[in-house]
Coordinates of C-alpha atoms in Angstrom, one line a residue:
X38 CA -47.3 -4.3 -46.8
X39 CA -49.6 -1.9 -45.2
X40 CA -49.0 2.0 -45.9
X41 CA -50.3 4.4 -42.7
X42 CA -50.5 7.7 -43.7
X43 CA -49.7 9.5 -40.6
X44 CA -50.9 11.2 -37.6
X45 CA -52.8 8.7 -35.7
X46 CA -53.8 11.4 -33.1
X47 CA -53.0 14.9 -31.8
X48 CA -53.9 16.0 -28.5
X49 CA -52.7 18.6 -25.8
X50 CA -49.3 17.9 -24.4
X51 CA -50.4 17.5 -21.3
X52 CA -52.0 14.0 -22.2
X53 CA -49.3 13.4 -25.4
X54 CA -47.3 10.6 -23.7
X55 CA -50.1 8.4 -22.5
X56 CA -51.8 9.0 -25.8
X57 CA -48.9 8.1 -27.7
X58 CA -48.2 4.6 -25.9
X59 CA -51.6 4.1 -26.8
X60 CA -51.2 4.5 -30.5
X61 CA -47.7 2.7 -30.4
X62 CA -49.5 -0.2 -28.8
X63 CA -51.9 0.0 -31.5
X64 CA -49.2 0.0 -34.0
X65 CA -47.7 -2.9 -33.1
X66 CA -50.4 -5.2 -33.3
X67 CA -50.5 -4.6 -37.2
X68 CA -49.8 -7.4 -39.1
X69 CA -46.5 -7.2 -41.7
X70 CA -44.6 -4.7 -42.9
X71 CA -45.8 -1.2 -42.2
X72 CA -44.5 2.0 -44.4
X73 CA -44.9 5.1 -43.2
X74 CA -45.8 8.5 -44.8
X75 CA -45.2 11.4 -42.4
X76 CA -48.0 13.8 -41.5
X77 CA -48.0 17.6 -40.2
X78 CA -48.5 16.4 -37.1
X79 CA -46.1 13.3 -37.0
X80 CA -43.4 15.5 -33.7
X81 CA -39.8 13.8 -33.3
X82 CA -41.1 11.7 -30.4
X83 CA -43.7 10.1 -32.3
X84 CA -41.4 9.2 -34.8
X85 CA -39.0 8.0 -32.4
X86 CA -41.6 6.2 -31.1
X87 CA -42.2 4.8 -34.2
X88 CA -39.0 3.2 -35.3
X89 CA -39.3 1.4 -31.8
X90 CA -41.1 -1.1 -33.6
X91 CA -39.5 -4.0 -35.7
X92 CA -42.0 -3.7 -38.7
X93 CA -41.5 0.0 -39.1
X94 CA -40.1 2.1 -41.9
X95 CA -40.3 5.6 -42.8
X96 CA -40.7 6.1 -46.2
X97 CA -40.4 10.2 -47.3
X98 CA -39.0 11.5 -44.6
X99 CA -39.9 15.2 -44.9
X100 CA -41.3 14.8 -48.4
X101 CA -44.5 13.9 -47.3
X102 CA -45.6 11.6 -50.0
X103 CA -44.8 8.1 -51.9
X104 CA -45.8 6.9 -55.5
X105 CA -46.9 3.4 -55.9
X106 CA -48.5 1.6 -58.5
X107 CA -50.6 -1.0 -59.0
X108 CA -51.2 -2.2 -62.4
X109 CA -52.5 0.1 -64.1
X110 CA -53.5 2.3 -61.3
X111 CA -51.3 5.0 -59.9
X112 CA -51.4 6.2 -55.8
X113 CA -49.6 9.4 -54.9
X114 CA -49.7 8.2 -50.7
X115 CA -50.1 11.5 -49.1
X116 CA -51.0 12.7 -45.2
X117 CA -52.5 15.7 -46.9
X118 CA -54.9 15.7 -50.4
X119 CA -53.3 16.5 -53.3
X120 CA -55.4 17.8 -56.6
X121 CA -54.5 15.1 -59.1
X122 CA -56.4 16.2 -61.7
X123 CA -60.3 16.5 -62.6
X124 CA -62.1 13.0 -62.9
X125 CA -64.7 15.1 -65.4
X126 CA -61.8 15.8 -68.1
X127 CA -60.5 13.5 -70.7
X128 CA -62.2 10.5 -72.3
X129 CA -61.3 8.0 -70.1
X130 CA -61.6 8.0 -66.2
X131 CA -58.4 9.0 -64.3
X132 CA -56.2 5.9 -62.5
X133 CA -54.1 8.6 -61.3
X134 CA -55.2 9.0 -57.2
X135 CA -54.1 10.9 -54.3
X136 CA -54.7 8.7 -51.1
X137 CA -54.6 10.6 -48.1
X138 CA -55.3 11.1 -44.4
X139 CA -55.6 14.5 -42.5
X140 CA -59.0 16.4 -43.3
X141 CA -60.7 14.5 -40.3
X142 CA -63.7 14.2 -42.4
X143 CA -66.1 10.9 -42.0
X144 CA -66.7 11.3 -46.9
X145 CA -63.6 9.5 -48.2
X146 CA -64.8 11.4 -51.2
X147 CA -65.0 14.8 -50.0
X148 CA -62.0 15.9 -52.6
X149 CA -63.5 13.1 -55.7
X150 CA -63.2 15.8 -58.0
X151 CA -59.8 16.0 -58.1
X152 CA -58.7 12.9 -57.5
X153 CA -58.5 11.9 -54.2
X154 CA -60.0 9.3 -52.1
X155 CA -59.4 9.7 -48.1
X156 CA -58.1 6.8 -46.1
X157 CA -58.2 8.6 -42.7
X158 CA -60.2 6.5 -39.7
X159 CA -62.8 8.8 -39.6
X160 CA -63.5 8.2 -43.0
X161 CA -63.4 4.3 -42.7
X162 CA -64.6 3.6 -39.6
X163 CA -61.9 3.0 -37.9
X164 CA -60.9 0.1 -40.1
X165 CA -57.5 0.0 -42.7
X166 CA -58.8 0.0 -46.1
X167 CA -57.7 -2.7 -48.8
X168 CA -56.7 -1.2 -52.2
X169 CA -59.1 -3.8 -54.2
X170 CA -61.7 -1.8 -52.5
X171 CA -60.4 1.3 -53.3
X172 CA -59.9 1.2 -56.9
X173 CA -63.6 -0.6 -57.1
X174 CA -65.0 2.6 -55.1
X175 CA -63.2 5.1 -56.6
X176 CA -64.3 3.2 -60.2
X177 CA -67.8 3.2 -58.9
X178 CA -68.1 6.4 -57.6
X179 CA -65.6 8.2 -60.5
X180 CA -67.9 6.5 -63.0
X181 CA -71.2 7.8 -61.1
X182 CA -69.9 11.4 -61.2
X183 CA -69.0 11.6 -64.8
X184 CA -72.5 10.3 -65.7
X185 CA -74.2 12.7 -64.0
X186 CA -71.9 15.4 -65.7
X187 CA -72.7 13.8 -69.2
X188 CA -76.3 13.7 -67.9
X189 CA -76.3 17.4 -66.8
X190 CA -74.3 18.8 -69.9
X191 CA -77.2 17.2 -72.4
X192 CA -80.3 18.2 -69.9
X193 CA -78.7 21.7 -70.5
X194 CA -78.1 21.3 -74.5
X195 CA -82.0 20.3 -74.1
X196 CA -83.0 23.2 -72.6
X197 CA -80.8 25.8 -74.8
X198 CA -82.5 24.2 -78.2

């Protein structure tokens, strides 16, 4: 199964159709079942377009999000970030996510602190991501950030004595 979180491209109306055979082609040579999560940008034509294709299936309709978990990781599936907490409170590091799309922006962890990794193609050149890879960046990076904190809170208890 492979989860596309939406909006593949948005462009003037003038160039909309061509642009959207393009992304339909592109669609269709994905392998398996694909789920889709609507985006702001998701018009009735492109979902129409859409369910053309065998392997399709709209997922939220106009909720604009899907849970899933895996193990004991838990992904709120998003188009647009979600806050999902704060990986610098609590003990342990969060397995609670937001995966998303929309923000157009080439960091995948440009929302980290609260929880959210970004699966848009800027973000990942271009390329779907696989969730093993996920939950190892988001346990690299999570863990990086909170050691810095910890580092930063006793350079400052240091400095204060």
């Amino acid at each position: 199964i492979a989860w596309y979180l939406a909006e593949m491209a948005t462009v003037l109306d003038i160039e909309l159709e061509e642009v959207l055979e393009r992304n339909i082609e592109k669609l269709s040579r994905l392998n398996g079942h694909i789920k889709i999560v609507l985006g702001n940008h998701d018009t009735d034509a492109k979902v129409r377009d859409y369910l053309k294709l065998p392997n399709i299936e709209l997922v939220n309709n106009q909720l604009y999000a899907n849970i899933v978990k895996v193990g004991k990781w838990t992904f709120y599936l998003s188009h647009r970030p979600t806050i999902m907490g704060d990986v610098l409170a609590g003990k342990r590091e969060p397995r609670e996510f937001c995966i998303h799309g929309h923000t157009h922006s080439d960091d995948p962890f440009q929302f980290i602190q609260y929880c959210c990794y970004n699966v848009a193609m800027d973000a990942q050149d271009n390329r779907p991501v696989n969730v093993k890879r996920i939950q190892e960046e988001l346990r690299e990076k999570v863990g990086k950030k909170r050691q810095d904190y910890e580092n930063m809170r006793k350079m400052k208890e240091m400095i204060g004595k």
